PDB file of C-alpha atoms and ligand atoms in Angstrom:
ATOM      1  CA  MET A 881      19.702  19.135   7.246  1.00 84.00           C
ATOM      2  CA  THR A 882      18.854  16.733   4.438  1.00 93.00           C
ATOM      3  CA  LEU A 883      16.601  17.639   1.529  1.00 95.00           C
ATOM      4  CA  GLU A 884      14.114  15.020   2.709  1.00 96.00           C
ATOM      5  CA  ALA A 885      13.990  16.629   6.164  1.00 96.00           C
ATOM      6  CA  LEU A 886      13.535  20.080   4.646  1.00 97.00           C
ATOM      7  CA  TRP A 887      10.594  19.053   2.517  1.00 98.00           C
ATOM      8  CA  THR A 888       8.969  16.850   5.131  1.00 97.00           C
ATOM      9  CA  GLY A 889       9.376  19.623   7.678  1.00 97.00           C
ATOM     10  CA  SER A 890       7.556  22.010   5.338  1.00 98.00           C
ATOM     11  CA  GLY A 891       4.501  19.757   5.309  1.00 98.00           C
ATOM     12  CA  ALA A 892       4.972  18.346   1.811  1.00 98.00           C
ATOM     13  CA  ALA A 893       3.409  14.933   1.271  1.00 98.00           C
ATOM     14  CA  ALA A 894       5.744  14.186  -1.643  1.00 98.00           C
ATOM     15  CA  TRP A 895       8.512  15.960  -3.518  1.00 98.00           C
ATOM     16  CA  GLY A 896      10.972  15.377  -6.329  1.00 98.00           C
ATOM     17  CA  THR A 897      13.143  17.090  -8.912  1.00 98.00           C
ATOM     18  CA  CYS A 898      13.282  17.486 -12.658  1.00 98.00           C
ATOM     19  CA  ALA A 899      15.807  18.875 -15.093  1.00 98.00           C
ATOM     20  CA  TYR A 900      14.823  22.265 -16.520  1.00 98.00           C
ATOM     21  CA  ARG A 901      15.889  21.142 -20.011  1.00 98.00           C
ATOM     22  CA  ASP A 902      13.251  18.372 -19.881  1.00 98.00           C
ATOM     23  CA  LEU A 903      10.538  21.028 -19.572  1.00 98.00           C
ATOM     24  CA  LEU A 904      11.630  23.079 -22.571  1.00 98.00           C
ATOM     25  CA  PRO A 905       9.575  21.166 -25.179  1.00 97.00           C
ATOM     26  CA  TYR A 906       6.453  22.042 -23.156  1.00 96.00           C
ATOM     27  CA  MET A 907       7.221  25.740 -22.531  1.00 97.00           C
ATOM     28  CA  ASP A 908       6.609  28.416 -25.143  1.00 97.00           C
ATOM     29  CA  PRO A 909       9.245  31.135 -25.690  1.00 98.00           C
ATOM     30  CA  ALA A 910       7.400  33.577 -23.422  1.00 98.00           C
ATOM     31  CA  ALA A 911       7.344  31.075 -20.551  1.00 98.00           C
ATOM     32  CA  GLN A 912      11.024  30.289 -21.069  1.00 98.00           C
ATOM     33  CA  ALA A 913      11.894  33.990 -21.078  1.00 98.00           C
ATOM     34  CA  ARG A 914       9.904  34.516 -17.877  1.00 98.00           C
ATOM     35  CA  ALA A 915      11.607  31.578 -16.159  1.00 98.00           C
ATOM     36  CA  GLU A 916      15.036  32.814 -17.231  1.00 97.00           C
ATOM     37  CA  ALA A 917      14.263  36.322 -15.979  1.00 98.00           C
ATOM     38  CA  LEU A 918      13.382  34.886 -12.582  1.00 97.00           C
ATOM     39  CA  CYS A 919      16.401  32.597 -12.482  1.00 98.00           C
ATOM     40  CA  PRO A 920      19.181  33.154 -15.026  1.00 97.00           C
ATOM     41  CA  ALA A 921      20.641  29.886 -16.353  1.00 97.00           C
ATOM     42  CA  PRO A 922      17.906  27.683 -14.857  1.00 98.00           C
ATOM     43  CA  ALA A 923      18.992  24.095 -14.527  1.00 98.00           C
ATOM     44  CA  GLY A 924      16.532  22.354 -12.253  1.00 98.00           C
ATOM     45  CA  VAL A 925      13.163  22.395 -10.551  1.00 98.00           C
ATOM     46  CA  PHE A 926      12.048  21.069  -7.195  1.00 98.00           C
ATOM     47  CA  VAL A 927       8.367  20.218  -7.026  1.00 98.00           C
ATOM     48  CA  ALA A 928       6.344  19.370  -3.946  1.00 98.00           C
ATOM     49  CA  ALA A 929       2.733  18.461  -3.181  1.00 98.00           C
ATOM     50  CA  TYR A 930       0.864  19.826  -0.133  1.00 98.00           C
ATOM     51  CA  PRO A 931      -2.401  18.129   0.900  1.00 98.00           C
ATOM     52  CA  TYR A 932      -5.412  20.379   1.397  1.00 98.00           C
ATOM     53  CA  PHE A 933      -8.535  18.203   1.804  1.00 98.00           C
ATOM     54  CA  PRO A 934     -10.632  20.234   4.271  1.00 98.00           C
ATOM     55  CA  GLY A 935     -13.438  17.702   4.819  1.00 97.00           C
ATOM     56  CA  ASP A 936     -16.711  17.505   3.032  1.00 94.00           C
ATOM     57  CA  ALA A 937     -19.080  19.956   4.711  1.00 96.00           C
ATOM     58  CA  PRO A 938     -21.912  21.172   2.447  1.00 96.00           C
ATOM     59  CA  GLY A 939     -21.159  24.443   0.750  1.00 96.00           C
ATOM     60  CA  ASN A 940     -20.973  26.363  -2.484  1.00 96.00           C
ATOM     61  CA  LEU A 941     -17.237  27.067  -2.568  1.00 97.00           C
ATOM     62  CA  SER A 942     -14.793  24.620  -4.055  1.00 98.00           C
ATOM     63  CA  LEU A 943     -12.909  22.604  -1.456  1.00 98.00           C
ATOM     64  CA  TYR A 944      -9.599  24.211  -2.364  1.00 98.00           C
ATOM     65  CA  ALA A 945     -10.910  27.704  -1.606  1.00 98.00           C
ATOM     66  CA  ARG A 946     -12.364  27.058   1.853  1.00 98.00           C
ATOM     67  CA  GLY A 947      -9.233  27.530   3.922  1.00 98.00           C
ATOM     68  CA  GLN A 948      -6.411  30.024   3.573  1.00 98.00           C
ATOM     69  CA  ASP A 949      -5.298  31.118   0.136  1.00 97.00           C
ATOM     70  CA  TYR A 950      -2.723  28.615  -1.087  1.00 97.00           C
ATOM     71  CA  HIS A 951      -0.972  31.352  -3.040  1.00 96.00           C
ATOM     72  CA  VAL A 952       0.108  32.681   0.350  1.00 96.00           C
ATOM     73  CA  ALA A 953       0.130  29.580   2.551  1.00 97.00           C
ATOM     74  CA  VAL A 954       2.200  27.301   0.308  1.00 98.00           C
ATOM     75  CA  PRO A 955       4.980  29.838  -0.440  1.00 97.00           C
ATOM     76  CA  ARG A 956       5.149  30.492   3.304  1.00 97.00           C
ATOM     77  CA  ARG A 957       5.746  26.776   3.879  1.00 98.00           C
ATOM     78  CA  MET A 958       8.318  26.657   1.089  1.00 98.00           C
ATOM     79  CA  GLU A 959      10.305  29.610   2.382  1.00 97.00           C
ATOM     80  CA  GLY A 960      11.961  27.438   5.036  1.00 96.00           C
ATOM     81  CA  VAL A 961      12.948  24.978   2.317  1.00 97.00           C
ATOM     82  CA  CYS A 962      14.497  27.811   0.281  1.00 97.00           C
ATOM     83  CA  GLU A 963      16.425  28.991   3.323  1.00 97.00           C
ATOM     84  CA  GLY A 964      17.698  25.466   3.904  1.00 97.00           C
ATOM     85  CA  LEU A 965      18.673  25.125   0.236  1.00 98.00           C
ATOM     86  CA  ARG A 966      20.538  28.447   0.335  1.00 97.00           C
ATOM     87  CA  ALA A 967      22.459  27.211   3.383  1.00 97.00           C
ATOM     88  CA  LEU A 968      23.338  23.972   1.575  1.00 96.00           C
ATOM     89  CA  TYR A 969      24.150  25.689  -1.760  1.00 97.00           C
ATOM     90  CA  PRO A 970      25.105  29.297  -0.974  1.00 97.00           C
ATOM     91  CA  ASP A 971      26.133  30.133  -4.539  1.00 97.00           C
ATOM     92  CA  ARG A 972      22.852  29.040  -6.112  1.00 98.00           C
ATOM     93  CA  ARG A 973      19.576  30.831  -6.683  1.00 98.00           C
ATOM     94  CA  PHE A 974      16.226  29.400  -5.517  1.00 98.00           C
ATOM     95  CA  VAL A 975      12.939  30.945  -6.639  1.00 98.00           C
ATOM     96  CA  ARG A 976       9.717  29.532  -5.231  1.00 97.00           C
ATOM     97  CA  MET A 977       6.478  29.667  -7.183  1.00 96.00           C
ATOM     98  CA  VAL A 978       2.907  28.542  -6.669  1.00 96.00           C
ATOM     99  CA  ASP A 979       0.313  28.623  -9.455  1.00 93.00           C
ATOM    100  CA  ASP A 980       1.428  31.950 -10.960  1.00 88.00           C
ATOM    101  CA  SER A 981       4.382  30.312 -12.635  1.00 93.00           C
ATOM    102  CA  PRO A 982       5.902  29.950 -16.087  1.00 97.00           C
ATOM    103  CA  LEU A 983       6.572  26.306 -15.244  1.00 97.00           C
ATOM    104  CA  PRO A 984       4.080  23.576 -16.165  1.00 96.00           C
ATOM    105  CA  GLU A 985       3.658  22.418 -12.568  1.00 97.00           C
ATOM    106  CA  ARG A 986       1.847  19.146 -13.145  1.00 96.00           C
ATOM    107  CA  LEU A 987       4.319  18.171 -15.822  1.00 97.00           C
ATOM    108  CA  CYS A 988       7.128  18.947 -13.372  1.00 98.00           C
ATOM    109  CA  ALA A 989       5.483  16.579 -10.890  1.00 98.00           C
ATOM    110  CA  GLY A 990       5.209  13.857 -13.524  1.00 98.00           C
ATOM    111  CA  LEU A 991       8.845  14.217 -14.597  1.00 98.00           C
ATOM    112  CA  ALA A 992       9.886  14.221 -10.942  1.00 98.00           C
ATOM    113  CA  GLY A 993       8.064  10.939 -10.348  1.00 98.00           C
ATOM    114  CA  VAL A 994       5.757  12.540  -7.778  1.00 98.00           C
ATOM    115  CA  GLY A 995       2.624  10.426  -7.314  1.00 98.00           C
ATOM    116  CA  LEU A 996       0.516   9.421 -10.292  1.00 98.00           C
ATOM    117  CA  ARG A 997      -0.655  11.288 -13.389  1.00 97.00           C
ATOM    118  CA  GLY A 998      -4.445  11.470 -13.256  1.00 97.00           C
ATOM    119  CA  ARG A 999      -6.436  11.298 -16.461  1.00 95.00           C
ATOM    120  CA  SER A1000      -8.128  14.418 -15.081  1.00 94.00           C
ATOM    121  CA  GLY A1001      -4.825  16.238 -15.449  1.00 94.00           C
ATOM    122  CA  MET A1002      -4.388  16.281 -11.680  1.00 96.00           C
ATOM    123  CA  THR A1003      -1.438  14.911  -9.773  1.00 98.00           C
ATOM    124  CA  ILE A1004      -2.477  12.104  -7.406  1.00 98.00           C
ATOM    125  CA  VAL A1005      -0.552  11.229  -4.249  1.00 98.00           C
ATOM    126  CA  PRO A1006      -2.125   8.403  -2.212  1.00 98.00           C
ATOM    127  CA  PRO A1007      -3.632   8.607   0.344  1.00 98.00           C
ATOM    128  CA  TRP A1008      -4.199  12.347  -0.212  1.00 98.00           C
ATOM    129  CA  GLY A1009      -5.724  11.822  -3.640  1.00 98.00           C
ATOM    130  CA  THR A1010      -5.864  14.814  -5.955  1.00 98.00           C
ATOM    131  CA  TYR A1011      -6.485  17.308  -3.153  1.00 98.00           C
ATOM    132  CA  LEU A1012      -3.024  18.804  -3.457  1.00 98.00           C
ATOM    133  CA  PHE A1013      -1.424  22.159  -4.060  1.00 98.00           C
ATOM    134  CA  LEU A1014       1.789  21.997  -6.039  1.00 98.00           C
ATOM    135  CA  GLY A1015       4.718  24.277  -5.381  1.00 98.00           C
ATOM    136  CA  THR A1016       7.918  24.563  -7.385  1.00 98.00           C
ATOM    137  CA  ILE A1017      11.375  25.985  -6.782  1.00 98.00           C
ATOM    138  CA  LEU A1018      13.301  26.979  -9.868  1.00 98.00           C
ATOM    139  CA  THR A1019      17.076  26.915  -9.457  1.00 98.00           C
ATOM    140  CA  ASP A1020      20.379  27.179 -11.290  1.00 98.00           C
ATOM    141  CA  LEU A1021      21.484  24.101  -9.347  1.00 98.00           C
ATOM    142  CA  PRO A1022      21.646  21.236 -11.862  1.00 98.00           C
ATOM    143  CA  LEU A1023      18.965  18.671 -11.043  1.00 98.00           C
ATOM    144  CA  GLU A1024      17.825  15.542 -12.850  1.00 98.00           C
ATOM    145  CA  SER A1025      14.377  14.170 -13.545  1.00 98.00           C
ATOM    146  CA  ALA A1026      13.284  10.864 -12.049  1.00 98.00           C
ATOM    147  CA  PRO A1027      14.383   7.749 -13.953  1.00 98.00           C
ATOM    148  CA  GLU A1028      10.715   7.096 -14.808  1.00 97.00           C
ATOM    149  CA  VAL A1029       7.856   9.554 -15.170  1.00 97.00           C
ATOM    150  CA  SER A1030       4.995   9.072 -12.723  1.00 98.00           C
ATOM    151  CA  PRO A1031       2.685   6.258 -13.798  1.00 98.00           C
ATOM    152  CA  LEU A1032      -0.828   6.924 -15.076  1.00 97.00           C
ATOM    153  CA  CYS A1033      -3.735   6.511 -12.646  1.00 98.00           C
ATOM    154  CA  MET A1034      -5.997   3.464 -12.813  1.00 97.00           C
ATOM    155  CA  ASP A1035      -7.715   5.191 -15.774  1.00 96.00           C
ATOM    156  CA  CYS A1036     -11.232   4.335 -14.651  1.00 97.00           C
ATOM    157  CA  GLY A1037     -12.759   7.161 -16.702  1.00 96.00           C
ATOM    158  CA  ALA A1038     -14.995   8.409 -13.890  1.00 97.00           C
ATOM    159  CA  CYS A1039     -13.627  11.963 -14.128  1.00 97.00           C
ATOM    160  CA  LEU A1040     -14.304  12.126 -17.872  1.00 96.00           C
ATOM    161  CA  ALA A1041     -17.853  10.886 -17.337  1.00 96.00           C
ATOM    162  CA  ALA A1042     -18.462  13.372 -14.489  1.00 96.00           C
ATOM    163  CA  CYS A1043     -17.383  16.496 -16.338  1.00 96.00           C
ATOM    164  CA  PRO A1044     -20.583  18.275 -17.396  1.00 93.00           C
ATOM    165  CA  VAL A1045     -18.955  20.394 -20.106  1.00 93.00           C
ATOM    166  CA  GLY A1046     -16.702  17.877 -21.843  1.00 93.00           C
ATOM    167  CA  ALA A1047     -13.538  19.620 -20.682  1.00 94.00           C
ATOM    168  CA  LEU A1048     -11.871  16.257 -20.086  1.00 94.00           C
ATOM    169  CA  THR A1049     -11.216  13.998 -23.038  1.00 85.00           C
ATOM    170  CA  GLU A1050      -8.824  11.211 -23.895  1.00 81.00           C
ATOM    171  CA  ALA A1051      -6.657  13.937 -25.453  1.00 80.00           C
ATOM    172  CA  GLY A1052      -6.321  15.819 -22.160  1.00 82.00           C
ATOM    173  CA  VAL A1053      -7.835  18.810 -20.378  1.00 87.00           C
ATOM    174  CA  ASP A1054      -9.393  21.711 -22.297  1.00 90.00           C
ATOM    175  CA  ARG A1055      -8.994  24.511 -19.755  1.00 86.00           C
ATOM    176  CA  SER A1056     -10.963  26.963 -21.870  1.00 87.00           C
ATOM    177  CA  ARG A1057     -14.103  24.906 -21.215  1.00 90.00           C
ATOM    178  CA  CYS A1058     -13.533  24.127 -17.557  1.00 93.00           C
ATOM    179  CA  LEU A1059     -16.279  25.321 -15.230  1.00 94.00           C
ATOM    180  CA  SER A1060     -13.794  26.314 -12.577  1.00 94.00           C
ATOM    181  CA  GLY A1061     -12.488  28.989 -14.923  1.00 93.00           C
ATOM    182  CA  LEU A1062     -16.012  29.973 -15.932  1.00 94.00           C
ATOM    183  CA  THR A1063     -17.024  30.696 -12.317  1.00 95.00           C
ATOM    184  CA  GLN A1064     -14.075  33.096 -12.145  1.00 94.00           C
ATOM    185  CA  ARG A1065     -14.461  34.762 -15.522  1.00 93.00           C
ATOM    186  CA  LYS A1066     -15.315  38.444 -15.567  1.00 92.00           C
ATOM    187  CA  GLY A1067     -17.291  40.135 -18.303  1.00 87.00           C
ATOM    188  CA  ALA A1068     -20.291  39.146 -20.349  1.00 88.00           C
ATOM    189  CA  LEU A1069     -21.257  35.502 -20.558  1.00 91.00           C
ATOM    190  CA  THR A1070     -23.130  33.832 -23.376  1.00 93.00           C
ATOM    191  CA  GLU A1071     -26.628  32.515 -22.719  1.00 93.00           C
ATOM    192  CA  GLN A1072     -25.237  28.998 -22.745  1.00 92.00           C
ATOM    193  CA  GLU A1073     -22.564  29.889 -20.198  1.00 92.00           C
ATOM    194  CA  ARG A1074     -25.163  31.531 -17.955  1.00 93.00           C
ATOM    195  CA  GLU A1075     -27.302  28.422 -18.153  1.00 92.00           C
ATOM    196  CA  ILE A1076     -24.352  26.182 -17.289  1.00 92.00           C
ATOM    197  CA  LEU A1077     -23.491  28.325 -14.268  1.00 92.00           C
ATOM    198  CA  THR A1078     -27.123  28.381 -13.166  1.00 93.00           C
ATOM    199  CA  ARG A1079     -27.123  24.600 -12.989  1.00 91.00           C
ATOM    200  CA  HIS A1080     -23.660  24.377 -11.414  1.00 91.00           C
ATOM    201  CA  GLY A1081     -23.652  23.661  -7.696  1.00 86.00           C
ATOM    202  CA  LEU A1082     -20.783  25.980  -6.785  1.00 94.00           C
ATOM    203  CA  VAL A1083     -20.326  29.736  -7.043  1.00 95.00           C
ATOM    204  CA  TRP A1084     -16.537  29.374  -7.071  1.00 96.00           C
ATOM    205  CA  GLY A1085     -14.613  26.505  -8.654  1.00 96.00           C
ATOM    206  CA  CYS A1086     -15.657  22.993  -9.611  1.00 96.00           C
ATOM    207  CA  ASP A1087     -14.875  19.760  -7.784  1.00 96.00           C
ATOM    208  CA  LEU A1088     -16.895  17.317  -9.877  1.00 96.00           C
ATOM    209  CA  CYS A1089     -14.026  15.423 -11.515  1.00 96.00           C
ATOM    210  CA  GLN A1090     -12.192  15.200  -8.211  1.00 97.00           C
ATOM    211  CA  ARG A1091     -15.143  14.028  -6.149  1.00 97.00           C
ATOM    212  CA  VAL A1092     -15.624  10.919  -8.288  1.00 98.00           C
ATOM    213  CA  CYS A1093     -11.964   9.910  -8.408  1.00 98.00           C
ATOM    214  CA  PRO A1094     -11.424   6.604  -6.582  1.00 98.00           C
ATOM    215  CA  TYR A1095      -8.185   7.913  -5.111  1.00 98.00           C
ATOM    216  CA  ASN A1096     -10.166  10.617  -3.293  1.00 98.00           C
ATOM    217  CA  GLN A1097     -12.788   8.427  -1.658  1.00 97.00           C
ATOM    218  CA  ASP A1098     -10.861   7.987   1.602  1.00 96.00           C
ATOM    219  CA  ALA A1099      -8.681  11.068   1.432  1.00 97.00           C
ATOM    220  CA  PRO A1100      -7.630  12.086   4.951  1.00 98.00           C
ATOM    221  CA  LEU A1101      -8.104  15.596   6.260  1.00 98.00           C
ATOM    222  CA  SER A1102      -5.156  17.817   5.512  1.00 98.00           C
ATOM    223  CA  PRO A1103      -2.588  17.797   8.299  1.00 98.00           C
ATOM    224  CA  LEU A1104      -1.901  21.452   7.432  1.00 98.00           C
ATOM    225  CA  PRO A1105      -4.086  23.594   9.701  1.00 98.00           C
ATOM    226  CA  GLU A1106      -4.347  26.572   7.342  1.00 98.00           C
ATOM    227  CA  PHE A1107      -6.370  24.463   4.898  1.00 98.00           C
ATOM    228  CA  ARG A1108      -8.461  22.668   7.515  1.00 96.00           C
ATOM    229  CA  GLU A1109      -9.311  25.328  10.091  1.00 96.00           C
ATOM    230  CA  ASP A1110     -11.358  28.540   9.933  1.00 95.00           C
ATOM    231  CA  GLN A1111     -13.106  27.416   6.782  1.00 97.00           C
ATOM    232  CA  ILE A1112     -15.610  29.386   4.788  1.00 97.00           C
ATOM    233  CA  THR A1113     -17.694  26.776   3.003  1.00 97.00           C
ATOM    234  CA  THR A1114     -20.543  28.907   1.663  1.00 96.00           C
ATOM    235  CA  LEU A1115     -21.188  32.437   0.520  1.00 96.00           C
ATOM    236  CA  GLY A1116     -24.663  33.885   0.351  1.00 94.00           C
ATOM    237  CA  PRO A1117     -25.863  37.035  -1.437  1.00 93.00           C
ATOM    238  CA  GLN A1118     -25.670  39.134   1.726  1.00 93.00           C
ATOM    239  CA  ASP A1119     -22.000  38.209   2.177  1.00 94.00           C
ATOM    240  CA  VAL A1120     -20.969  40.049  -0.964  1.00 93.00           C
ATOM    241  CA  ALA A1121     -23.771  42.591  -1.370  1.00 90.00           C
ATOM    242  CA  ALA A1122     -22.836  46.276  -1.526  1.00 85.00           C
ATOM    243  CA  LEU A1123     -19.157  45.642  -0.908  1.00 89.00           C
ATOM    244  CA  THR A1124     -16.571  47.650  -2.772  1.00 92.00           C
ATOM    245  CA  ASN A1125     -13.560  45.768  -4.030  1.00 92.00           C
ATOM    246  CA  ARG A1126     -11.515  47.088  -1.127  1.00 93.00           C
ATOM    247  CA  LYS A1127     -14.104  46.208   1.518  1.00 95.00           C
ATOM    248  CA  PHE A1128     -14.554  42.753   0.007  1.00 95.00           C
ATOM    249  CA  ARG A1129     -10.821  42.063   0.076  1.00 94.00           C
ATOM    250  CA  GLU A1130     -10.585  43.356   3.643  1.00 95.00           C
ATOM    251  CA  LYS A1131     -13.499  41.225   4.802  1.00 95.00           C
ATOM    252  CA  TYR A1132     -12.119  38.059   3.205  1.00 96.00           C
ATOM    253  CA  ALA A1133      -8.391  38.763   3.422  1.00 95.00           C
ATOM    254  CA  GLY A1134      -6.254  35.728   2.711  1.00 95.00           C
ATOM    255  CA  ARG A1135      -8.947  33.817   0.787  1.00 97.00           C
ATOM    256  CA  ALA A1136      -8.399  32.474  -2.716  1.00 96.00           C
ATOM    257  CA  PHE A1137     -11.929  33.354  -3.864  1.00 96.00           C
ATOM    258  CA  THR A1138     -11.241  37.096  -3.570  1.00 95.00           C
ATOM    259  CA  TRP A1139      -8.835  37.499  -6.464  1.00 91.00           C
ATOM    260  CA  ARG A1140     -11.481  38.365  -9.063  1.00 93.00           C
ATOM    261  CA  GLY A1141     -13.306  40.781  -6.769  1.00 93.00           C
ATOM    262  CA  PRO A1142     -16.909  40.541  -5.527  1.00 94.00           C
ATOM    263  CA  GLY A1143     -18.571  41.035  -8.925  1.00 94.00           C
ATOM    264  CA  VAL A1144     -18.198  37.496 -10.255  1.00 95.00           C
ATOM    265  CA  LEU A1145     -19.476  36.026  -6.992  1.00 96.00           C
ATOM    266  CA  ARG A1146     -22.491  38.370  -6.988  1.00 95.00           C
ATOM    267  CA  ARG A1147     -23.242  37.333 -10.562  1.00 94.00           C
ATOM    268  CA  ASN A1148     -22.897  33.608  -9.803  1.00 95.00           C
ATOM    269  CA  LEU A1149     -25.069  33.902  -6.698  1.00 95.00           C
ATOM    270  CA  GLU A1150     -27.659  35.826  -8.674  1.00 93.00           C
ATOM    271  CA  LEU A1151     -27.728  33.080 -11.312  1.00 92.00           C
ATOM    272  CA  HIS A1152     -28.399  30.533  -8.586  1.00 84.00           C
ATOM    273  CA  ARG A1153     -31.431  32.557  -7.490  1.00 76.00           C
ATOM    274  CA  GLU A1154     -32.976  32.499 -10.940  1.00 62.00           C
ATOM    275  CA  PRO A1155     -36.217  30.471 -11.070  1.00 53.00           C
ATOM    276  CA  SER A1156     -34.728  27.969 -13.492  1.00 46.00           C
ATOM    277  CA  GLY A1157     -31.579  27.758 -11.394  1.00 41.00           C
ATOM    278  CA  GLY A1158     -30.142  24.755  -9.707  1.00 40.00           C
ATOM    279  CA  LYS A1159     -30.139  24.149  -6.003  1.00 39.00           C
ATOM    280  CA  GLY A1160     -28.909  27.195  -4.135  1.00 38.00           C
ATOM    281  CA  PRO A1161     -26.763  27.139  -1.049  1.00 37.00           C
ATOM    282  CA  GLU A1162     -28.357  25.294   1.849  1.00 35.00           C
ATOM    283  CA  LYS A1163     -27.119  27.889   4.298  1.00 33.00           C
ATOM    284  CA  GLU A1164     -26.494  31.500   3.538  1.00 32.00           C
ATOM    285  CA  THR A1165     -23.278  31.676   5.534  1.00 31.00           C
ATOM    286  CA  GLU A1166     -21.349  29.026   7.323  1.00 29.00           C
ATOM    287  CA  ARG A1167     -17.988  28.979   8.955  1.00 29.00           C
ATOM    288  CA  THR A1168     -16.760  25.748  10.411  1.00 27.00           C
TER     289      THR A1168
HETATM  290  S1  SF4 B 976     -13.208  20.986 -12.746  1.00 67.27           S
HETATM  291 FE1  SF4 B 976     -15.358  20.580 -13.450  1.00 67.27          FE
HETATM  292  S2  SF4 B 976     -15.532  21.483 -15.486  1.00 67.27           S
HETATM  293 FE2  SF4 B 976     -13.331  21.385 -14.990  1.00 67.27          FE
HETATM  294  S3  SF4 B 976     -12.627  19.459 -15.893  1.00 67.27           S
HETATM  295 FE3  SF4 B 976     -13.245  18.973 -13.771  1.00 67.27          FE
HETATM  296  S4  SF4 B 976     -15.422  18.377 -13.876  1.00 67.27           S
HETATM  297 FE4  SF4 B 976     -14.880  19.383 -15.819  1.00 67.27          FE
HETATM  298  S1  SF4 B 977     -11.300   9.443 -11.882  1.00 67.27           S
HETATM  299 FE1  SF4 B 977     -10.297   7.586 -12.677  1.00 67.27          FE
HETATM  300  S2  SF4 B 977      -9.448   8.224 -14.674  1.00 67.27           S
HETATM  301 FE2  SF4 B 977      -9.926  10.092 -13.538  1.00 67.27          FE
HETATM  302  S3  SF4 B 977      -8.004  10.665 -12.490  1.00 67.27           S
HETATM  303 FE3  SF4 B 977      -9.206   9.431 -11.047  1.00 67.27          FE
HETATM  304  S4  SF4 B 977      -8.499   7.323 -11.375  1.00 67.27           S
HETATM  305 FE4  SF4 B 977      -7.828   8.513 -13.135  1.00 67.27          FE
END
C-alpha cells in the first residue's frame, strides 16, 4: 500500500513529512530528550490533519470538544498508518502522538507544506479551514521537509481583532493569555480572570479567532463520524453538580472536556450565573 493510500484511508485531509533536524532549533533540550526517549535516533516526522468541524449548533462547549476526545480518536485512526509503515519499513520505529507531544506540531505541519500557516497560529487546510486535529508520527526513518514551507494565510487580521484578551499579535500567539487555557485552568483566578470568564460565552475552550477566519466560513462537516455524531454541545450546572471525579469521568467517558475534572466546569458555569455575567447557555443540556 502506498503512503498516500495509508493516510487517505485513515481519514487525513492532508499529510506531509519533515526532517527531525529541521525542528531542533524550535525544541528545547527537554523536548529533544523526550523525543529521543520515545524514538532513539529520530530522523523524521510524519504529520497529518484530521477535519473535525461538527456543525454550528448553539452551545457552551468549544466545537473541538463536542464529539469524541481527539486524544483517543486520532491515535486510533493513525494506528493503521503505523501498522502499514511497519510493514513497509520493518526495521524502523514509528511512534504516534497527538497533542501530548514534545514535537511542535503546527511547525511540523508548516515544514511539511501541509495547508497554510494561519496568523492565528492554526494550520489551515481548505476547505476544512482551521477545524483540524494534527497528529504526528516520529520515526528513525530519514524523512525530508517539503521544498517550501506552507504559505501564510491571506493575513486579513480578523483573528487578531476578534481575540478579546490580546493573545494574538503580529509577533505570534501568547498561549499564557489564551482564554481556552483559562477555561481549563485549575486553582485560584484573579478578579480580572474571573471577570473575563464571566463574559466569555463558553465554559470550555474558545472558538472566537476561528469563527471569524474566512477559511472557516464554508467549512464542511467533518467526514469523520466520531467528531460529528453523538455530540454534547452544552453543559448545564446540573450536568456536573455533585459528581465526584470518578463519576464525572464515567458519565462523560471519551470526552475531551473531562481531563481537568468537574471542578473547573462547575466554576465556569457558576461564573456564568453571576448577575454581572454574560449570556448563559440557552439550553441546560443538549445532545444532538
Ligand atoms: S482561542 Fe480565544 S483567547 Fe485564544 S487566541 Fe483565539 S480568540 Fe484569543
Ligand atoms: S482570520 Fe485572517 S489572519 Fe487570521 S488566520 Fe484566518 S485568514 Fe489568517
